[in-house]
């Protein structure tokens, strides 16, 4: 109050200080508000940079390549075009990111088998054994699917791919996976799951024609939600891990690009996918490895003494859901980055609807491997894991015709058969 009086008091005897106009006060208030906004924006950007600085060199990062080292040229363009060539005008032309990954390999094979054009993109990072990814690459190569060795954050590469191929659809499966790894390398989740996704959507919205986008979210977005089974209508604002938070951020980013640019986007929330060619960081995979080697395995218990339960979903069922989402995706409504009308925006659960305790998973593996596991029970750590997952798939059933048919024992039997055959050939690994 005294400050205002000083502004209106004479600055020297007999003289009045000119009164400041309301316009000037208004400008000062706006300037103050903008300064605060800039300050908070700076704090946010500093926090993101802080994550990158604190993160150790990432084993998941691929070596940086000079432009043209691994792609470009007429021969490369011919391989890209041939791989993405459709068998008929009614077939799809699909860019599959993360094509050398577990789900990406199976989806790519299924699309190619039915006559769709498929081009893969993968950076072959070292989050888990790259030799397994290269083996998947050879499998796809034999099927006629070419995988471009490149990163989602390479905007020049993405632009080139869309110049060479008029993709009708994008199946976005590339991501930094894993709940616990986020505690070691948080920056990798920002780099891949957020920055990489934005970069891909930028390429999609600038394409002409714009492709429809189907992408892998995660059941992890349900976080600390205690209502079961998990429905797409349930709250997803309580992520229990950075991985979950990055996938939730992806869903919000998808909404923005749909709303602003007319991209038709479908998100798929996968529930604990397992099967042949799976990921070595998943429990069913490393349990199998350790049981066969006679090593002790750890089974976590929930705070009430019960074992952790998961809605294990076999890979073939997940693939059917992915193809169903691609086949029912409507065309994007934008062109060259400009929206021309409302576009389709969907999200679906893809699970098995039958949660199984991890202790039962182990019992099935013991039976299939004919080896007794050395088990150690421990309380569930506070590292982002949740006690249980359980999918309500009624929406996917109605809109995608999604009907999972593989029970856990049947699926694990197929996985164990693949595992024993694959690693008997790679006994040096």
XYZ file of C-alpha atoms in Angstrom:
429
model
C 0.000 0.000 0.000
C 2.809 2.427 0.936
C 4.474 1.640 -2.388
C 1.425 2.914 -4.286
C 1.367 6.134 -2.238
C 5.018 6.782 -3.047
C 4.265 6.597 -6.761
C 1.710 9.404 -6.369
C 3.706 11.626 -3.973
C 5.629 14.727 -5.181
C 9.213 13.752 -6.097
C 10.385 17.292 -5.251
C 8.619 20.090 -3.353
C 6.006 21.768 -5.525
C 6.176 19.113 -8.327
C 3.950 16.110 -8.943
C 5.363 12.876 -10.370
C 3.463 12.004 -13.613
C 0.789 9.423 -12.929
C 1.357 6.019 -14.536
C -1.428 5.042 -16.862
C -3.536 1.861 -16.305
C -2.153 0.618 -19.638
C 1.379 0.659 -18.253
C 0.276 -1.170 -15.088
C -1.476 -3.776 -17.266
C 1.675 -4.258 -19.324
C 3.714 -4.660 -16.159
C 1.318 -7.341 -14.865
C 1.523 -9.199 -18.201
C 5.321 -8.930 -18.132
C 5.344 -10.338 -14.582
C 3.084 -13.256 -15.608
C 5.217 -14.020 -18.640
C 8.343 -13.908 -16.492
C 6.839 -16.469 -14.107
C 5.758 -18.693 -17.011
C 9.234 -18.473 -18.526
C 10.760 -19.312 -15.150
C 8.614 -22.440 -14.705
C 9.288 -23.497 -18.309
C 12.993 -23.113 -17.640
C 12.693 -25.282 -14.517
C 10.898 -27.993 -16.544
C 13.489 -27.971 -19.318
C 16.270 -28.024 -16.741
C 14.659 -31.073 -15.119
C 14.557 -32.943 -18.448
C 18.204 -32.063 -19.078
C 18.994 -33.152 -15.523
C 17.575 -36.605 -16.285
C 19.840 -36.941 -19.298
C 22.926 -35.703 -17.447
C 22.409 -38.044 -14.487
C 21.715 -41.060 -16.672
C 24.766 -43.242 -17.294
C 25.766 -44.079 -20.850
C 22.835 -46.134 -21.985
C 23.334 -49.733 -23.035
C 20.065 -49.251 -24.882
C 21.445 -46.503 -27.073
C 22.680 -47.398 -30.512
C 26.006 -46.020 -31.765
C 25.669 -42.635 -33.442
C 26.162 -42.874 -37.185
C 27.113 -40.293 -39.735
C 24.383 -39.564 -42.283
C 24.457 -42.148 -45.035
C 26.573 -44.713 -43.159
C 23.739 -47.223 -42.942
C 21.102 -45.949 -45.355
C 20.607 -44.056 -48.588
C 21.380 -44.580 -52.247
C 19.477 -46.137 -55.126
C 20.079 -49.750 -54.047
C 18.815 -48.977 -50.533
C 15.730 -47.213 -51.931
C 14.941 -50.223 -54.117
C 15.126 -52.544 -51.078
C 12.825 -50.213 -49.124
C 10.297 -49.989 -51.960
C 10.351 -53.736 -52.624
C 9.766 -54.624 -48.964
C 6.843 -52.183 -48.703
C 5.251 -53.246 -52.007
C 1.631 -54.352 -51.612
C 0.281 -57.491 -53.273
C -2.914 -55.667 -54.295
C -4.510 -52.240 -54.154
C -6.600 -53.346 -51.171
C -3.530 -54.405 -49.170
C -1.798 -52.164 -46.643
C 1.635 -50.552 -46.812
C 2.859 -50.548 -43.215
C 5.896 -49.029 -41.534
C 6.599 -51.163 -38.445
C 8.856 -49.469 -35.910
C 10.667 -51.748 -33.479
C 10.408 -54.462 -36.137
C 13.310 -56.475 -34.677
C 11.594 -56.514 -31.300
C 9.414 -59.293 -29.925
C 5.959 -58.025 -30.953
C 7.331 -56.197 -33.994
C 8.743 -59.395 -35.495
C 5.494 -61.340 -35.108
C 3.326 -58.501 -36.436
C 5.613 -57.964 -39.428
C 5.521 -61.671 -40.329
C 1.724 -61.803 -40.035
C 1.277 -58.742 -42.260
C 3.687 -60.053 -44.881
C 2.037 -63.482 -44.931
C -1.323 -61.986 -45.881
C 0.115 -59.847 -48.686
C 0.653 -56.453 -47.054
C 3.722 -54.371 -47.804
C 5.929 -54.171 -44.708
C 8.998 -52.066 -43.992
C 10.728 -52.352 -40.630
C 12.659 -49.767 -38.654
C 14.837 -50.628 -35.654
C 17.943 -49.235 -33.970
C 19.041 -52.639 -32.578
C 19.870 -51.152 -29.200
C 21.601 -53.030 -26.390
C 18.854 -53.003 -23.766
C 18.943 -56.780 -24.172
C 21.065 -59.112 -26.305
C 21.297 -57.613 -29.844
C 22.107 -61.112 -31.153
C 18.503 -62.119 -30.528
C 17.319 -59.062 -32.462
C 19.653 -59.892 -35.329
C 18.283 -63.452 -35.372
C 14.780 -62.006 -35.662
C 16.035 -59.762 -38.455
C 17.271 -62.799 -40.382
C 13.871 -64.439 -39.870
C 12.149 -61.384 -41.343
C 14.649 -61.087 -44.168
C 13.828 -64.639 -45.264
C 10.154 -63.620 -45.320
C 10.918 -60.617 -47.519
C 10.780 -57.912 -44.833
C 13.627 -55.392 -44.908
C 14.517 -53.650 -41.625
C 16.103 -50.216 -41.902
C 18.797 -49.814 -39.251
C 17.950 -46.389 -37.840
C 16.536 -44.380 -34.958
C 13.150 -42.737 -34.452
C 14.889 -39.510 -33.527
C 16.531 -39.293 -36.946
C 14.050 -36.915 -38.575
C 15.924 -36.901 -41.882
C 15.692 -40.693 -42.142
C 11.977 -40.726 -41.339
C 11.308 -38.039 -43.927
C 13.206 -40.077 -46.501
C 11.213 -43.232 -45.737
C 7.931 -41.367 -46.275
C 9.312 -39.911 -49.522
C 10.126 -43.381 -50.863
C 6.954 -45.153 -49.649
C 3.384 -43.762 -49.413
C 2.570 -45.701 -46.228
C -1.113 -46.297 -45.573
C -0.434 -47.261 -41.941
C 2.222 -47.035 -39.248
C 2.490 -49.758 -36.600
C 4.546 -48.070 -33.882
C 6.048 -50.688 -31.558
C 9.483 -49.181 -30.894
C 9.977 -48.116 -27.276
C 12.261 -48.279 -24.293
C 10.701 -51.171 -22.399
C 11.006 -52.353 -18.812
C 9.721 -51.037 -15.507
C 12.790 -51.514 -13.309
C 15.353 -50.287 -15.832
C 13.867 -46.791 -15.527
C 15.563 -46.470 -12.144
C 18.943 -46.949 -13.818
C 18.474 -44.920 -16.979
C 15.465 -42.583 -16.863
C 16.681 -40.481 -19.780
C 16.281 -43.381 -22.203
C 12.510 -43.373 -21.613
C 12.256 -39.675 -22.433
C 14.433 -40.176 -25.533
C 12.549 -43.152 -26.975
C 8.995 -43.116 -25.630
C 8.380 -39.378 -25.720
C 10.844 -37.628 -28.061
C 10.900 -40.592 -30.463
C 7.112 -40.798 -30.576
C 6.782 -37.057 -31.232
C 9.343 -37.282 -34.019
C 7.416 -40.131 -35.660
C 4.106 -38.267 -35.391
C 5.740 -35.212 -36.938
C 6.744 -37.314 -39.935
C 3.235 -38.774 -40.145
C 1.418 -35.445 -39.999
C 3.690 -33.945 -42.665
C 3.185 -36.906 -45.014
C 0.811 -36.667 -47.942
C -1.244 -38.784 -47.646
C -1.119 -39.066 -43.876
C -1.050 -42.672 -42.638
C -3.286 -44.071 -39.918
C -1.239 -44.763 -36.788
C -1.572 -47.756 -34.451
C 0.829 -47.776 -31.524
C 1.704 -49.760 -28.415
C 0.745 -48.149 -25.146
C 0.806 -50.395 -22.064
C -1.320 -51.835 -19.280
C 1.175 -50.062 -17.012
C -0.794 -46.829 -17.497
C -3.371 -48.160 -15.016
C -0.704 -47.818 -12.345
C -2.096 -47.820 -8.822
C -5.681 -48.240 -9.997
C -7.339 -50.807 -7.706
C -10.563 -51.311 -9.694
C -10.559 -54.600 -11.619
C -10.740 -55.613 -14.334
C -9.018 -52.586 -15.880
C -11.270 -50.753 -18.320
C -10.343 -48.108 -20.889
C -12.684 -45.775 -18.973
C -10.708 -46.117 -15.720
C -8.412 -43.391 -14.442
C -4.798 -43.538 -15.614
C -3.334 -40.591 -13.730
C -1.445 -42.574 -11.066
C 1.523 -44.193 -12.843
C 3.643 -46.414 -10.602
C 6.790 -46.165 -12.746
C 8.543 -43.823 -15.155
C 7.878 -46.347 -17.917
C 4.143 -46.106 -17.183
C 4.360 -42.308 -17.057
C 6.092 -42.224 -20.448
C 3.341 -44.378 -21.979
C 0.647 -42.198 -20.430
C 2.437 -39.161 -21.854
C 2.321 -40.917 -25.221
C -1.460 -41.235 -24.990
C -1.798 -37.510 -24.318
C 0.598 -36.671 -27.153
C -1.457 -38.883 -29.473
C -4.583 -36.971 -28.491
C -2.873 -33.678 -29.358
C -1.765 -34.787 -32.821
C -5.178 -36.239 -33.510
C -6.901 -33.023 -32.466
C -4.551 -30.577 -34.187
C -3.456 -32.403 -37.331
C -6.215 -34.936 -38.072
C -4.089 -38.055 -37.573
C -6.174 -41.196 -37.057
C -4.550 -42.841 -34.032
C -5.253 -46.066 -32.139
C -3.457 -46.936 -28.893
C -3.183 -50.557 -27.722
C -2.607 -51.307 -24.053
C -0.739 -54.625 -24.050
C -0.993 -56.913 -21.021
C 2.189 -58.978 -20.271
C 2.907 -60.450 -23.687
C 4.820 -63.754 -23.838
C 5.783 -66.418 -26.364
C 8.500 -67.577 -28.804
C 11.124 -64.988 -29.751
C 10.243 -63.133 -26.533
C 12.195 -60.599 -24.479
C 14.914 -61.937 -22.146
C 14.064 -59.339 -19.490
C 10.588 -60.832 -18.951
C 10.058 -63.152 -15.973
C 8.876 -66.209 -17.936
C 12.031 -65.946 -20.089
C 14.683 -65.554 -17.396
C 12.874 -68.019 -15.108
C 13.244 -70.620 -17.867
C 16.931 -69.796 -18.286
C 17.679 -69.910 -14.545
C 15.645 -73.055 -13.837
C 17.559 -74.918 -16.548
C 20.873 -73.696 -15.104
C 19.904 -74.677 -11.570
C 19.970 -71.061 -10.381
C 17.679 -69.676 -7.703
C 14.704 -67.639 -8.918
C 12.973 -64.883 -6.954
C 9.189 -64.763 -6.673
C 7.735 -61.595 -5.222
C 4.891 -61.525 -2.734
C 2.399 -58.710 -2.320
C 2.103 -56.918 1.034
C -0.825 -59.187 2.033
C 1.279 -62.308 1.463
C -0.189 -63.260 -1.920
C 1.935 -63.702 -5.024
C 1.970 -61.148 -7.792
C -0.482 -61.965 -10.629
C -0.377 -60.996 -14.288
C -2.815 -61.161 -17.200
C -0.377 -63.131 -19.386
C -1.299 -62.763 -23.071
C 0.112 -65.011 -25.779
C 1.826 -63.325 -28.719
C -0.474 -64.792 -31.399
C -3.494 -63.276 -29.650
C -1.750 -59.902 -29.446
C -0.922 -60.064 -33.163
C -4.595 -60.664 -33.986
C -5.473 -57.571 -31.969
C -2.826 -55.504 -33.770
C -4.072 -56.590 -37.196
C -7.645 -55.935 -36.116
C -6.678 -52.393 -35.117
C -4.914 -51.797 -38.435
C -7.810 -53.182 -40.457
C -10.437 -51.074 -38.688
C -8.392 -47.868 -38.601
C -9.993 -45.084 -40.588
C -8.025 -42.751 -42.814
C -6.375 -39.690 -41.326
C -8.128 -36.477 -42.301
C -5.146 -34.181 -42.622
C -2.818 -33.487 -45.519
C 0.676 -32.032 -45.405
C 0.308 -31.055 -41.751
C -3.141 -29.464 -42.015
C -6.311 -30.937 -40.545
C -9.393 -31.121 -42.757
C -11.844 -32.709 -40.328
C -12.251 -34.782 -37.140
C -10.177 -37.972 -37.114
C -10.549 -41.328 -35.387
C -8.987 -41.627 -31.913
C -9.192 -44.954 -30.042
C -7.589 -46.916 -27.225
C -8.038 -50.630 -26.489
C -6.959 -53.173 -23.899
C -5.356 -56.291 -25.384
C -5.146 -58.894 -22.633
C -6.212 -62.447 -21.857
C -8.769 -61.618 -19.113
C -7.394 -64.434 -16.906
C -4.795 -63.220 -14.368
C -2.459 -65.975 -13.172
C -0.250 -65.839 -10.042
C 3.454 -65.860 -10.844
C 3.810 -68.909 -8.570
C 1.513 -70.813 -10.965
C 3.591 -69.653 -13.927
C 6.647 -71.185 -12.229
C 4.794 -74.436 -11.550
C 3.891 -74.743 -15.249
C 7.508 -74.101 -16.256
C 8.700 -76.783 -13.798
C 6.300 -79.239 -15.405
C 7.313 -78.387 -18.980
C 11.053 -78.286 -18.275
C 10.913 -81.344 -15.983
C 13.142 -79.473 -13.526
C 12.315 -78.360 -9.990
C 12.915 -74.656 -9.479
C 14.945 -73.295 -6.563
C 12.577 -70.613 -5.320
C 13.093 -67.671 -3.007
C 10.095 -65.650 -1.855
C 10.618 -61.943 -1.223
C 8.380 -58.919 -0.587
C 7.596 -56.986 -3.759
C 10.064 -54.075 -4.076
C 8.916 -50.490 -4.537
C 10.501 -50.135 -7.959
C 7.427 -49.487 -10.061
C 5.938 -52.969 -10.282
C 2.262 -53.405 -9.440
C 0.565 -56.289 -7.613
C -1.692 -57.433 -10.453
C -3.038 -56.696 -13.916
C -6.404 -57.762 -15.327
C -7.842 -56.621 -18.658
C -11.433 -55.868 -19.551
C -11.417 -56.537 -23.314
C -15.094 -55.983 -24.116
C -14.316 -52.885 -26.217
C -11.668 -54.700 -28.304
C -14.030 -57.657 -28.645
C -16.759 -55.392 -30.020
C -14.695 -53.134 -32.301
C -11.749 -55.312 -33.336
C -13.194 -58.806 -33.099
C -10.474 -59.533 -30.543
C -10.864 -62.973 -28.947
C -7.822 -64.391 -27.121
C -7.806 -68.183 -27.243
C -4.461 -69.298 -25.759
C -4.272 -70.378 -22.117
C -1.003 -69.964 -20.211
C 0.101 -73.609 -20.250
C -0.470 -73.924 -24.001
C 1.426 -70.719 -24.670
C 4.321 -71.611 -22.374
C 4.611 -75.033 -24.015
C 5.173 -73.306 -27.372
C 7.667 -70.904 -25.800
C 9.674 -73.670 -24.110
C 9.829 -75.634 -27.376
C 11.193 -72.569 -29.177
C 13.608 -71.734 -26.338
C 15.167 -75.202 -26.225
C 15.548 -75.342 -30.008
C 16.884 -71.805 -30.371
C 19.439 -71.901 -27.565
C 20.626 -75.410 -28.373
C 21.786 -73.900 -31.670
C 23.282 -70.913 -29.843
C 24.888 -72.783 -26.962
C 27.777 -70.319 -26.879
C 25.464 -67.455 -25.840
